[in-house]
PDB file of C-alpha atoms in Angstrom:
ATOM      1  CA  MET V1260     106.265  70.523 146.438  1.00  0.00           C
ATOM      2  CA  ASP V1261     106.409  69.673 142.728  1.00  0.00           C
ATOM      3  CA  HIS V1262     102.725  68.803 142.866  1.00  0.00           C
ATOM      4  CA  VAL V1263     101.367  71.776 144.817  1.00  0.00           C
ATOM      5  CA  ASP V1264      98.217  73.224 143.250  1.00  0.00           C
ATOM      6  CA  LEU V1265      98.974  76.910 142.639  1.00  0.00           C
ATOM      7  CA  ASN V1266      95.226  77.645 142.724  1.00  0.00           C
ATOM      8  CA  LEU V1267      95.542  77.257 146.481  1.00  0.00           C
ATOM      9  CA  ILE V1268      97.388  80.595 146.661  1.00  0.00           C
ATOM     10  CA  GLU V1269      94.232  82.411 145.545  1.00  0.00           C
ATOM     11  CA  VAL V1270      92.169  80.533 148.144  1.00  0.00           C
ATOM     12  CA  LEU V1271      94.683  81.292 150.914  1.00  0.00           C
ATOM     13  CA  ASP V1272      94.716  84.970 149.957  1.00  0.00           C
ATOM     14  CA  ALA V1273      90.916  85.101 150.251  1.00  0.00           C
ATOM     15  CA  LEU V1274      90.897  83.224 153.568  1.00  0.00           C
ATOM     16  CA  LEU V1275      93.547  85.470 155.136  1.00  0.00           C
ATOM     17  CA  ALA V1276      91.679  88.558 153.951  1.00  0.00           C
ATOM     18  CA  GLU V1277      88.229  87.430 155.123  1.00  0.00           C
ATOM     19  CA  ASN V1278      88.989  85.154 158.145  1.00  0.00           C
ATOM     20  CA  SER V1279      85.894  83.248 157.116  1.00  0.00           C
ATOM     21  CA  VAL V1280      85.297  80.226 154.939  1.00  0.00           C
ATOM     22  CA  THR V1281      81.859  81.506 153.907  1.00  0.00           C
ATOM     23  CA  ARG V1282      83.027  84.985 152.957  1.00  0.00           C
ATOM     24  CA  ALA V1283      86.077  83.594 151.178  1.00  0.00           C
ATOM     25  CA  ALA V1284      83.769  81.324 149.161  1.00  0.00           C
ATOM     26  CA  GLU V1285      81.624  84.324 148.178  1.00  0.00           C
ATOM     27  CA  ARG V1286      84.727  86.236 147.139  1.00  0.00           C
ATOM     28  CA  LEU V1287      85.926  83.340 145.027  1.00  0.00           C
ATOM     29  CA  HIS V1288      82.460  82.606 143.589  1.00  0.00           C
ATOM     30  CA  THR V1289      82.550  79.034 144.845  1.00  0.00           C
ATOM     31  CA  SER V1290      80.978  76.990 147.661  1.00  0.00           C
ATOM     32  CA  PRO V1291      82.001  76.883 151.363  1.00  0.00           C
ATOM     33  CA  PRO V1292      82.647  73.115 151.200  1.00  0.00           C
ATOM     34  CA  ALA V1293      85.077  73.676 148.327  1.00  0.00           C
ATOM     35  CA  VAL V1294      86.944  76.305 150.359  1.00  0.00           C
ATOM     36  CA  SER V1295      86.990  74.025 153.389  1.00  0.00           C
ATOM     37  CA  ARG V1296      88.583  71.238 151.337  1.00  0.00           C
ATOM     38  CA  ALA V1297      91.147  73.708 149.999  1.00  0.00           C
ATOM     39  CA  LEU V1298      91.934  74.872 153.558  1.00  0.00           C
ATOM     40  CA  ALA V1299      92.568  71.285 154.607  1.00  0.00           C
ATOM     41  CA  ARG V1300      95.041  70.886 151.731  1.00  0.00           C
ATOM     42  CA  LEU V1301      96.734  74.171 152.661  1.00  0.00           C
ATOM     43  CA  ARG V1302      97.154  73.022 156.265  1.00  0.00           C
ATOM     44  CA  ARG V1303      98.833  69.837 155.082  1.00  0.00           C
ATOM     45  CA  ALA V1304     101.085  71.749 152.644  1.00  0.00           C
ATOM     46  CA  PHE V1305     102.266  74.267 155.249  1.00  0.00           C
ATOM     47  CA  GLY V1306     102.225  71.917 158.238  1.00  0.00           C
ATOM     48  CA  ASP V1307     100.250  74.570 160.154  1.00  0.00           C
ATOM     49  CA  PRO V1308      96.525  75.082 160.923  1.00  0.00           C
ATOM     50  CA  LEU V1309      96.766  78.606 159.425  1.00  0.00           C
ATOM     51  CA  LEU V1310      93.258  79.567 160.645  1.00  0.00           C
ATOM     52  CA  VAL V1311      91.771  78.400 163.931  1.00  0.00           C
ATOM     53  CA  ARG V1312      88.349  78.929 165.423  1.00  0.00           C
ATOM     54  CA  ALA V1313      87.815  81.659 168.014  1.00  0.00           C
ATOM     55  CA  GLY V1314      84.134  81.722 168.835  1.00  0.00           C
ATOM     56  CA  ARG V1315      82.227  82.193 165.588  1.00  0.00           C
ATOM     57  CA  GLU V1316      85.251  83.537 163.705  1.00  0.00           C
ATOM     58  CA  LEU V1317      88.510  82.150 162.389  1.00  0.00           C
ATOM     59  CA  VAL V1318      91.752  83.827 163.411  1.00  0.00           C
ATOM     60  CA  PRO V1319      95.145  83.464 161.714  1.00  0.00           C
ATOM     61  CA  THR V1320      98.004  81.661 163.384  1.00  0.00           C
ATOM     62  CA  PRO V1321     101.414  83.369 163.683  1.00  0.00           C
ATOM     63  CA  ARG V1322     102.542  81.428 160.601  1.00  0.00           C
ATOM     64  CA  ALA V1323      99.529  82.704 158.653  1.00  0.00           C
ATOM     65  CA  LEU V1324     100.316  86.291 159.674  1.00  0.00           C
ATOM     66  CA  GLU V1325     103.852  85.819 158.359  1.00  0.00           C
ATOM     67  CA  LEU V1326     102.458  84.576 155.042  1.00  0.00           C
ATOM     68  CA  ARG V1327      99.672  87.116 154.591  1.00  0.00           C
ATOM     69  CA  GLY V1328     101.641  89.901 152.865  1.00  0.00           C
ATOM     70  CA  GLU V1329     103.627  87.618 150.574  1.00  0.00           C
ATOM     71  CA  VAL V1330     100.595  85.526 149.638  1.00  0.00           C
ATOM     72  CA  HIS V1331      98.640  88.627 148.704  1.00  0.00           C
ATOM     73  CA  ALA V1332     101.538  89.944 146.613  1.00  0.00           C
ATOM     74  CA  VAL V1333     101.943  86.650 144.753  1.00  0.00           C
ATOM     75  CA  ALA V1334      98.184  86.414 144.085  1.00  0.00           C
ATOM     76  CA  ALA V1335      98.108  90.021 142.850  1.00  0.00           C
ATOM     77  CA  ARG V1336     101.012  89.415 140.483  1.00  0.00           C
ATOM     78  CA  ALA V1337      99.354  86.279 139.157  1.00  0.00           C
ATOM     79  CA  ARG V1338      96.119  88.171 138.463  1.00  0.00           C
ATOM     80  CA  ALA V1339      98.094  90.933 136.732  1.00  0.00           C
ATOM     81  CA  LEU V1340      99.374  88.413 134.189  1.00  0.00           C
ATOM     82  CA  PHE V1341      95.837  88.119 132.812  1.00  0.00           C
ATOM     83  CA  ALA V1342      95.068  91.847 132.832  1.00  0.00           C
ATOM     84  CA  PRO V1343      95.336  93.916 129.613  1.00  0.00           C
ATOM     85  CA  SER V1344      98.829  95.295 129.249  1.00  0.00           C
ATOM     86  CA  ALA V1345      99.041  99.007 129.960  1.00  0.00           C
ATOM     87  CA  VAL V1346     101.989  99.329 127.594  1.00  0.00           C
ATOM     88  CA  ALA V1347      99.761  98.122 124.746  1.00  0.00           C
ATOM     89  CA  ASP V1348      97.912 101.437 124.731  1.00  0.00           C
ATOM     90  CA  PRO V1349      98.682 102.739 121.202  1.00  0.00           C
ATOM     91  CA  ARG V1350      98.656 106.323 122.467  1.00  0.00           C
ATOM     92  CA  THR V1351     101.734 105.609 124.583  1.00  0.00           C
ATOM     93  CA  ALA V1352     103.236 102.532 122.933  1.00  0.00           C
ATOM     94  CA  VAL V1353     106.659 102.855 121.339  1.00  0.00           C
ATOM     95  CA  ARG V1354     106.731 100.360 118.461  1.00  0.00           C
ATOM     96  CA  MET V1355     108.335  99.909 115.077  1.00  0.00           C
ATOM     97  CA  PHE V1356     106.132  98.131 112.536  1.00  0.00           C
ATOM     98  CA  ASP V1357     107.516  96.607 109.350  1.00  0.00           C
ATOM     99  CA  LEU V1358     105.149  97.079 106.420  1.00  0.00           C
ATOM    100  CA  GLN V1359     105.030  95.635 102.932  1.00  0.00           C
ATOM    101  CA  VAL V1360     103.028  98.108 100.852  1.00  0.00           C
ATOM    102  CA  THR V1361     102.117  98.012  97.170  1.00  0.00           C
ATOM    103  CA  ASP V1362     103.940 100.747  95.273  1.00  0.00           C
ATOM    104  CA  MET V1363     100.794 102.703  94.432  1.00  0.00           C
ATOM    105  CA  LEU V1364      99.866 102.902  98.100  1.00  0.00           C
ATOM    106  CA  SER V1365     103.349 104.056  99.075  1.00  0.00           C
ATOM    107  CA  THR V1366     102.690 107.365  97.346  1.00  0.00           C
ATOM    108  CA  THR V1367      98.949 107.727  97.838  1.00  0.00           C
ATOM    109  CA  PHE V1368      97.887 106.080 101.091  1.00  0.00           C
ATOM    110  CA  LEU V1369     101.055 105.904 103.187  1.00  0.00           C
ATOM    111  CA  PRO V1370     101.472 109.693 103.716  1.00  0.00           C
ATOM    112  CA  SER V1371      97.967 109.813 105.205  1.00  0.00           C
ATOM    113  CA  LEU V1372      98.772 106.917 107.534  1.00  0.00           C
ATOM    114  CA  ILE V1373     101.987 108.596 108.697  1.00  0.00           C
ATOM    115  CA  ASP V1374     100.186 111.877 109.418  1.00  0.00           C
ATOM    116  CA  ASP V1375      97.415 110.034 111.252  1.00  0.00           C
ATOM    117  CA  LEU V1376      99.843 108.120 113.471  1.00  0.00           C
ATOM    118  CA  ARG V1377     101.874 111.255 114.250  1.00  0.00           C
ATOM    119  CA  VAL V1378      98.763 112.664 115.922  1.00  0.00           C
ATOM    120  CA  ARG V1379      97.053 109.570 117.359  1.00  0.00           C
ATOM    121  CA  ALA V1380     100.031 107.385 118.278  1.00  0.00           C
ATOM    122  CA  PRO V1381     103.287 109.334 118.021  1.00  0.00           C
ATOM    123  CA  GLY V1382     105.317 106.439 119.441  1.00  0.00           C
ATOM    124  CA  ILE V1383     104.531 104.228 116.441  1.00  0.00           C
ATOM    125  CA  SER V1384     107.066 104.228 113.597  1.00  0.00           C
ATOM    126  CA  LEU V1385     106.800 102.526 110.208  1.00  0.00           C
ATOM    127  CA  ARG V1386     109.527 100.805 108.228  1.00  0.00           C
ATOM    128  CA  LEU V1387     108.790  99.788 104.642  1.00  0.00           C
ATOM    129  CA  ARG V1388     110.247  96.508 103.530  1.00  0.00           C
ATOM    130  CA  PRO V1389     111.469  96.140  99.926  1.00  0.00           C
ATOM    131  CA  GLU V1390     109.142  94.557  97.423  1.00  0.00           C
ATOM    132  CA  ASN V1391     111.380  91.511  97.074  1.00  0.00           C
ATOM    133  CA  THR V1392     109.828  90.242 100.324  1.00  0.00           C
ATOM    134  CA  GLU V1393     106.556  89.658  98.458  1.00  0.00           C
ATOM    135  CA  ASP V1394     105.641  86.049  97.760  1.00  0.00           C
ATOM    136  CA  THR V1395     107.938  84.909 100.605  1.00  0.00           C
ATOM    137  CA  PRO V1396     106.974  83.699 104.098  1.00  0.00           C
ATOM    138  CA  ALA V1397     107.799  87.212 105.375  1.00  0.00           C
ATOM    139  CA  LEU V1398     104.723  87.431 107.598  1.00  0.00           C
ATOM    140  CA  ARG V1399     105.339  84.014 109.118  1.00  0.00           C
ATOM    141  CA  GLU V1400     109.020  84.718 109.674  1.00  0.00           C
ATOM    142  CA  GLY V1401     108.333  88.087 111.299  1.00  0.00           C
ATOM    143  CA  LEU V1402     110.069  90.160 108.611  1.00  0.00           C
ATOM    144  CA  VAL V1403     106.773  91.938 107.930  1.00  0.00           C
ATOM    145  CA  ASP V1404     104.115  92.843 110.494  1.00  0.00           C
ATOM    146  CA  LEU V1405     101.440  93.979 108.041  1.00  0.00           C
ATOM    147  CA  GLU V1406     101.125  93.607 104.278  1.00  0.00           C
ATOM    148  CA  ILE V1407      98.885  96.087 102.460  1.00  0.00           C
ATOM    149  CA  GLY V1408      97.982  95.807  98.804  1.00  0.00           C
ATOM    150  CA  ILE V1409      97.002  93.005  96.464  1.00  0.00           C
ATOM    151  CA  ILE V1410      97.197  90.018  98.790  1.00  0.00           C
ATOM    152  CA  ARG V1411      98.343  86.807  97.140  1.00  0.00           C
ATOM    153  CA  THR V1412      99.668  84.818 100.073  1.00  0.00           C
ATOM    154  CA  GLY V1413      99.049  81.102  99.823  1.00  0.00           C
ATOM    155  CA  ASP V1414      99.890  80.440 103.457  1.00  0.00           C
ATOM    156  CA  PRO V1415      96.743  78.981 105.075  1.00  0.00           C
ATOM    157  CA  GLU V1416      97.597  80.293 108.539  1.00  0.00           C
ATOM    158  CA  ILE V1417      97.831  83.960 107.496  1.00  0.00           C
ATOM    159  CA  ARG V1418      94.880  86.174 108.425  1.00  0.00           C
ATOM    160  CA  SER V1419      93.597  88.769 105.991  1.00  0.00           C
ATOM    161  CA  ALA V1420      90.953  91.436 105.551  1.00  0.00           C
ATOM    162  CA  THR V1421      89.601  92.942 102.360  1.00  0.00           C
ATOM    163  CA  LEU V1422      89.753  96.715 102.598  1.00  0.00           C
ATOM    164  CA  LEU V1423      88.086  97.720  99.332  1.00  0.00           C
ATOM    165  CA  THR V1424      87.621  96.790  95.708  1.00  0.00           C
ATOM    166  CA  GLU V1425      88.691  99.038  92.872  1.00  0.00           C
ATOM    167  CA  THR V1426      87.769  99.387  89.231  1.00  0.00           C
ATOM    168  CA  LEU V1427      90.537  99.927  86.685  1.00  0.00           C
ATOM    169  CA  ILE V1428      90.729 103.015  84.475  1.00  0.00           C
ATOM    170  CA  GLY V1429      92.885 103.867  81.505  1.00  0.00           C
ATOM    171  CA  ALA V1430      95.459 106.643  81.741  1.00  0.00           C
ATOM    172  CA  VAL V1431      97.308 108.551  79.014  1.00  0.00           C
ATOM    173  CA  ARG V1432      99.199 111.822  78.717  1.00  0.00           C
ATOM    174  CA  PRO V1433      97.304 114.878  77.422  1.00  0.00           C
ATOM    175  CA  GLU V1434      98.961 114.623  73.975  1.00  0.00           C
ATOM    176  CA  HIS V1435      97.753 111.057  73.431  1.00  0.00           C
ATOM    177  CA  PRO V1436      95.013 110.637  70.755  1.00  0.00           C
ATOM    178  CA  LEU V1437      92.718 108.965  73.304  1.00  0.00           C
ATOM    179  CA  ALA V1438      92.974 111.882  75.753  1.00  0.00           C
ATOM    180  CA  GLY V1439      90.448 114.008  73.856  1.00  0.00           C
ATOM    181  CA  ALA V1440      88.118 111.207  72.774  1.00  0.00           C
ATOM    182  CA  LYS V1441      84.518 111.509  73.938  1.00  0.00           C
ATOM    183  CA  THR V1442      84.220 107.734  73.974  1.00  0.00           C
ATOM    184  CA  VAL V1443      87.034 105.203  73.888  1.00  0.00           C
ATOM    185  CA  THR V1444      85.801 102.100  72.121  1.00  0.00           C
ATOM    186  CA  ALA V1445      87.255  98.660  72.600  1.00  0.00           C
ATOM    187  CA  ARG V1446      88.690  98.795  69.072  1.00  0.00           C
ATOM    188  CA  ARG V1447      90.468 102.122  69.656  1.00  0.00           C
ATOM    189  CA  PHE V1448      91.654 100.898  73.035  1.00  0.00           C
ATOM    190  CA  ALA V1449      93.147  97.762  71.453  1.00  0.00           C
ATOM    191  CA  ALA V1450      94.756  99.719  68.625  1.00  0.00           C
ATOM    192  CA  ALA V1451      96.853 101.835  71.022  1.00  0.00           C
ATOM    193  CA  ASP V1452     100.254 100.782  72.349  1.00  0.00           C
ATOM    194  CA  HIS V1453     100.123  99.590  75.942  1.00  0.00           C
ATOM    195  CA  ILE V1454     102.288  99.228  79.032  1.00  0.00           C
ATOM    196  CA  ALA V1455     101.402  96.153  81.083  1.00  0.00           C
ATOM    197  CA  VAL V1456     101.872  95.895  84.846  1.00  0.00           C
ATOM    198  CA  SER V1457     103.088  92.542  86.151  1.00  0.00           C
ATOM    199  CA  ARG V1458     105.504  91.718  88.963  1.00  0.00           C
ATOM    200  CA  ARG V1459     106.227  88.440  87.204  1.00  0.00           C
ATOM    201  CA  GLY V1460     106.818  89.969  83.772  1.00  0.00           C
ATOM    202  CA  ARG V1461     103.691  88.532  82.166  1.00  0.00           C
ATOM    203  CA  THR V1462     102.506  90.144  78.949  1.00  0.00           C
ATOM    204  CA  HIS V1463      99.101  88.443  78.911  1.00  0.00           C
ATOM    205  CA  GLY V1464      96.343  89.087  81.426  1.00  0.00           C
ATOM    206  CA  PRO V1465      92.606  89.737  81.917  1.00  0.00           C
ATOM    207  CA  ILE V1466      92.642  92.681  79.489  1.00  0.00           C
ATOM    208  CA  ASP V1467      93.966  90.435  76.725  1.00  0.00           C
ATOM    209  CA  ASP V1468      91.369  87.760  77.550  1.00  0.00           C
ATOM    210  CA  ARG V1469      88.522  90.288  77.206  1.00  0.00           C
ATOM    211  CA  LEU V1470      89.921  91.691  73.972  1.00  0.00           C
ATOM    212  CA  ALA V1471      90.305  88.183  72.564  1.00  0.00           C
ATOM    213  CA  SER V1472      86.632  87.475  73.297  1.00  0.00           C
ATOM    214  CA  LEU V1473      85.848  90.435  71.051  1.00  0.00           C
ATOM    215  CA  GLY V1474      88.228  89.283  68.334  1.00  0.00           C
ATOM    216  CA  LEU V1475      90.758  91.977  69.233  1.00  0.00           C
ATOM    217  CA  SER V1476      94.314  92.086  70.517  1.00  0.00           C
ATOM    218  CA  ARG V1477      96.677  94.791  71.739  1.00  0.00           C
ATOM    219  CA  ARG V1478     100.368  95.497  71.403  1.00  0.00           C
ATOM    220  CA  VAL V1479     102.256  95.576  74.689  1.00  0.00           C
ATOM    221  CA  VAL V1480     105.417  97.630  74.174  1.00  0.00           C
ATOM    222  CA  ALA V1481     106.723  97.250  77.739  1.00  0.00           C
ATOM    223  CA  VAL V1482     106.052  95.294  80.906  1.00  0.00           C
ATOM    224  CA  VAL V1483     106.839  96.952  84.247  1.00  0.00           C
ATOM    225  CA  PRO V1484     106.476  95.585  87.791  1.00  0.00           C
ATOM    226  CA  THR V1485     104.487  98.434  89.353  1.00  0.00           C
ATOM    227  CA  PHE V1486     101.595 100.779  88.615  1.00  0.00           C
ATOM    228  CA  ALA V1487     103.697 103.775  89.607  1.00  0.00           C
ATOM    229  CA  SER V1488     106.403 103.074  87.030  1.00  0.00           C
ATOM    230  CA  ALA V1489     103.732 102.515  84.354  1.00  0.00           C
ATOM    231  CA  LEU V1490     102.154 105.891  85.095  1.00  0.00           C
ATOM    232  CA  PHE V1491     105.509 107.682  84.948  1.00  0.00           C
ATOM    233  CA  MET V1492     106.215 106.094  81.568  1.00  0.00           C
ATOM    234  CA  ALA V1493     102.760 107.040  80.307  1.00  0.00           C
ATOM    235  CA  ARG V1494     103.561 110.666  81.128  1.00  0.00           C
ATOM    236  CA  GLU V1495     106.577 110.579  78.828  1.00  0.00           C
ATOM    237  CA  THR V1496     105.327 108.643  75.792  1.00  0.00           C
ATOM    238  CA  ASP V1497     102.140 107.790  73.903  1.00  0.00           C
ATOM    239  CA  VAL V1498     101.177 104.571  75.629  1.00  0.00           C
ATOM    240  CA  VAL V1499      98.099 103.458  77.548  1.00  0.00           C
ATOM    241  CA  CYS V1500      98.344 102.080  81.060  1.00  0.00           C
ATOM    242  CA  VAL V1501      95.705 101.112  83.598  1.00  0.00           C
ATOM    243  CA  ALA V1502      95.480 102.121  87.265  1.00  0.00           C
ATOM    244  CA  PRO V1503      93.062 101.814  90.210  1.00  0.00           C
ATOM    245  CA  ALA V1504      90.357 104.447  89.882  1.00  0.00           C
ATOM    246  CA  GLY V1505      90.341 105.626  93.487  1.00  0.00           C
ATOM    247  CA  LEU V1506      93.797 104.980  94.864  1.00  0.00           C
ATOM    248  CA  GLY V1507      95.500 106.021  91.639  1.00  0.00           C
ATOM    249  CA  ARG V1508      93.634 109.288  91.206  1.00  0.00           C
ATOM    250  CA  ARG V1509      96.080 111.385  93.229  1.00  0.00           C
ATOM    251  CA  MET V1510      99.058 110.181  91.216  1.00  0.00           C
ATOM    252  CA  LEU V1511      97.234 110.673  87.922  1.00  0.00           C
ATOM    253  CA  ASP V1512      96.477 114.267  88.890  1.00  0.00           C
ATOM    254  CA  ALA V1513     100.053 114.884  90.038  1.00  0.00           C
ATOM    255  CA  LEU V1514     101.446 113.586  86.740  1.00  0.00           C
ATOM    256  CA  GLY V1515      98.875 115.451  84.644  1.00  0.00           C
ATOM    257  CA  LEU V1516      97.498 112.273  83.076  1.00  0.00           C
ATOM    258  CA  ARG V1517      94.049 111.960  81.552  1.00  0.00           C
ATOM    259  CA  ALA V1518      91.800 109.135  82.699  1.00  0.00           C
ATOM    260  CA  PHE V1519      89.080 107.321  80.793  1.00  0.00           C
ATOM    261  CA  PRO V1520      86.872 104.277  81.460  1.00  0.00           C
ATOM    262  CA  VAL V1521      88.300 101.023  80.151  1.00  0.00           C
ATOM    263  CA  PRO V1522      85.748  99.815  77.558  1.00  0.00           C
ATOM    264  CA  LEU V1523      85.915  96.229  78.790  1.00  0.00           C
ATOM    265  CA  GLU V1524      84.308  94.238  81.593  1.00  0.00           C
ATOM    266  CA  LEU V1525      87.327  93.659  83.797  1.00  0.00           C
ATOM    267  CA  PRO V1526      87.499  91.934  87.189  1.00  0.00           C
ATOM    268  CA  SER V1527      87.739  94.281  90.157  1.00  0.00           C
ATOM    269  CA  LEU V1528      91.059  94.841  91.867  1.00  0.00           C
ATOM    270  CA  THR V1529      90.910  93.759  95.500  1.00  0.00           C
ATOM    271  CA  ILE V1530      93.003  95.702  98.007  1.00  0.00           C
ATOM    272  CA  GLY V1531      93.505  94.077 101.385  1.00  0.00           C
ATOM    273  CA  MET V1532      95.854  93.603 104.304  1.00  0.00           C
ATOM    274  CA  ALA V1533      97.382  90.472 105.799  1.00  0.00           C
ATOM    275  CA  TRP V1534      99.093  89.617 109.078  1.00  0.00           C
ATOM    276  CA  HIS V1535     100.315  86.632 111.050  1.00  0.00           C
ATOM    277  CA  PRO V1536      98.134  85.196 113.855  1.00  0.00           C
ATOM    278  CA  ARG V1537     100.820  86.095 116.413  1.00  0.00           C
ATOM    279  CA  ASN V1538      99.725  89.734 116.010  1.00  0.00           C
ATOM    280  CA  HIS V1539      95.985  89.150 115.769  1.00  0.00           C
ATOM    281  CA  HIS V1540      95.150  90.028 119.398  1.00  0.00           C
ATOM    282  CA  ASP V1541      97.946  92.555 119.915  1.00  0.00           C
ATOM    283  CA  ARG V1542      96.215  95.833 120.826  1.00  0.00           C
ATOM    284  CA  THR V1543      98.688  98.107 119.060  1.00  0.00           C
ATOM    285  CA  HIS V1544      98.602  95.954 115.934  1.00  0.00           C
ATOM    286  CA  GLN V1545      94.795  96.024 116.072  1.00  0.00           C
ATOM    287  CA  PHE V1546      94.979  99.807 116.278  1.00  0.00           C
ATOM    288  CA  LEU V1547      97.243  99.937 113.206  1.00  0.00           C
ATOM    289  CA  ARG V1548      94.870  97.696 111.263  1.00  0.00           C
ATOM    290  CA  GLY V1549      91.915  99.829 112.294  1.00  0.00           C
ATOM    291  CA  ARG V1550      93.562 103.074 111.178  1.00  0.00           C
ATOM    292  CA  THR V1551      94.635 101.417 107.919  1.00  0.00           C
ATOM    293  CA  ARG V1552      91.061 100.306 107.237  1.00  0.00           C
ATOM    294  CA  HIS V1553      89.623 103.739 108.041  1.00  0.00           C
ATOM    295  CA  LEU V1554      92.121 105.746 105.999  1.00  0.00           C
ATOM    296  CA  MET V1555      92.099 103.394 103.032  1.00  0.00           C
ATOM    297  CA  THR V1556      88.334 103.638 102.778  1.00  0.00           C
ATOM    298  CA  ALA V1557      88.444 107.423 103.058  1.00  0.00           C
ATOM    299  CA  ALA V1558      91.094 107.627 100.336  1.00  0.00           C
ATOM    300  CA  ALA V1559      89.190 105.581  97.773  1.00  0.00           C
ATOM    301  CA  ALA V1560      85.473 105.910  98.580  1.00  0.00           C
ATOM    302  CA  PRO V1561      84.888 109.248  96.776  1.00  0.00           C
ATOM    303  CA  HIS V1562      86.140 107.622  93.565  1.00  0.00           C
ATOM    304  CA  GLY V1563      84.134 104.419  93.691  1.00  0.00           C
ATOM    305  CA  GLY V1564      86.033 102.135  96.001  1.00  0.00           C
ATOM    306  CA  THR V1565      83.844  99.651  97.836  1.00  0.00           C
ATOM    307  CA  ARG V1566      84.584  99.002 101.486  1.00  0.00           C
ATOM    308  CA  THR V1567      84.683  95.486 102.890  1.00  0.00           C
ATOM    309  CA  PRO V1568      85.863  95.937 106.458  1.00  0.00           C
ATOM    310  CA  SER V1569      85.639  92.583 108.190  1.00  0.00           C
ATOM    311  CA  ASP V1570      88.700  90.657 109.363  1.00  0.00           C
ATOM    312  CA  GLN V1571      88.835  87.215 107.837  1.00  0.00           C
ATOM    313  CA  ALA V1572      89.840  83.898 109.336  1.00  0.00           C
ATOM    314  CA  PRO V1573      93.017  82.229 108.078  1.00  0.00           C
ATOM    315  CA  ARG V1574      92.800  81.432 104.407  1.00  0.00           C
TER     316      ARG V1574
END
């Protein structure tokens, strides 16, 4: 019995339903000879003829009649294993997703996602993981289901998708000398005191490289780990900070900050999402990724964000 071919259950179910080798073959999309060979193996396995000829038809033996209901139930359960899960319907699913979200998105994008899910999938809840899970194997270890923000994972198995690209703008409080300037030149920009944003505490970055190419340098008076903290500090003192043009606009308006174009050619800021392959085909996770993509694009597009919606293979 250890070597019984379980495919025979499907053949027996078709034979007991049709009482015909030919019709069973049609039902199984195979040939009558193949079904006949399977019937011979079934007879040997059960030690019973199962189906015997009566004129031009086959009729089940008493043993086959005993088996019919159970065989059909087993075959149906086996087929159900390969059917889409009904509980994966996001409209009825009850799931808790752990998210790692860049600080700027926590205040600008996340409220929109919560409101959207409350209507479209009220059984889905979100739990934000602390930022100290960044740059760890949190996705691989299952601590985080979806990371949204500036994706820096070096894990080659992690899947990712670019959501949009952002340009950087300068931000100052209304009392700052640059707030009323018609044009902010690179020299005036460099002459101001700056707050730098770096999770790793770095004081030198692309802005400094561009200024150096022009023979200029800036004074960084503080380094903070997040855009949000930089914007709050810019509201209280005369310093310049930079922020994403689209995603940061709501926070700039809320804090009463004035924005201006950075007078340098800076690389774009890429906002994306990342997830582990274990969740790639999960229907509810796919739904969450789809809503994230849609809402992120809607949040930034009016202010110049560029959408790049395709899911990427592991990097």
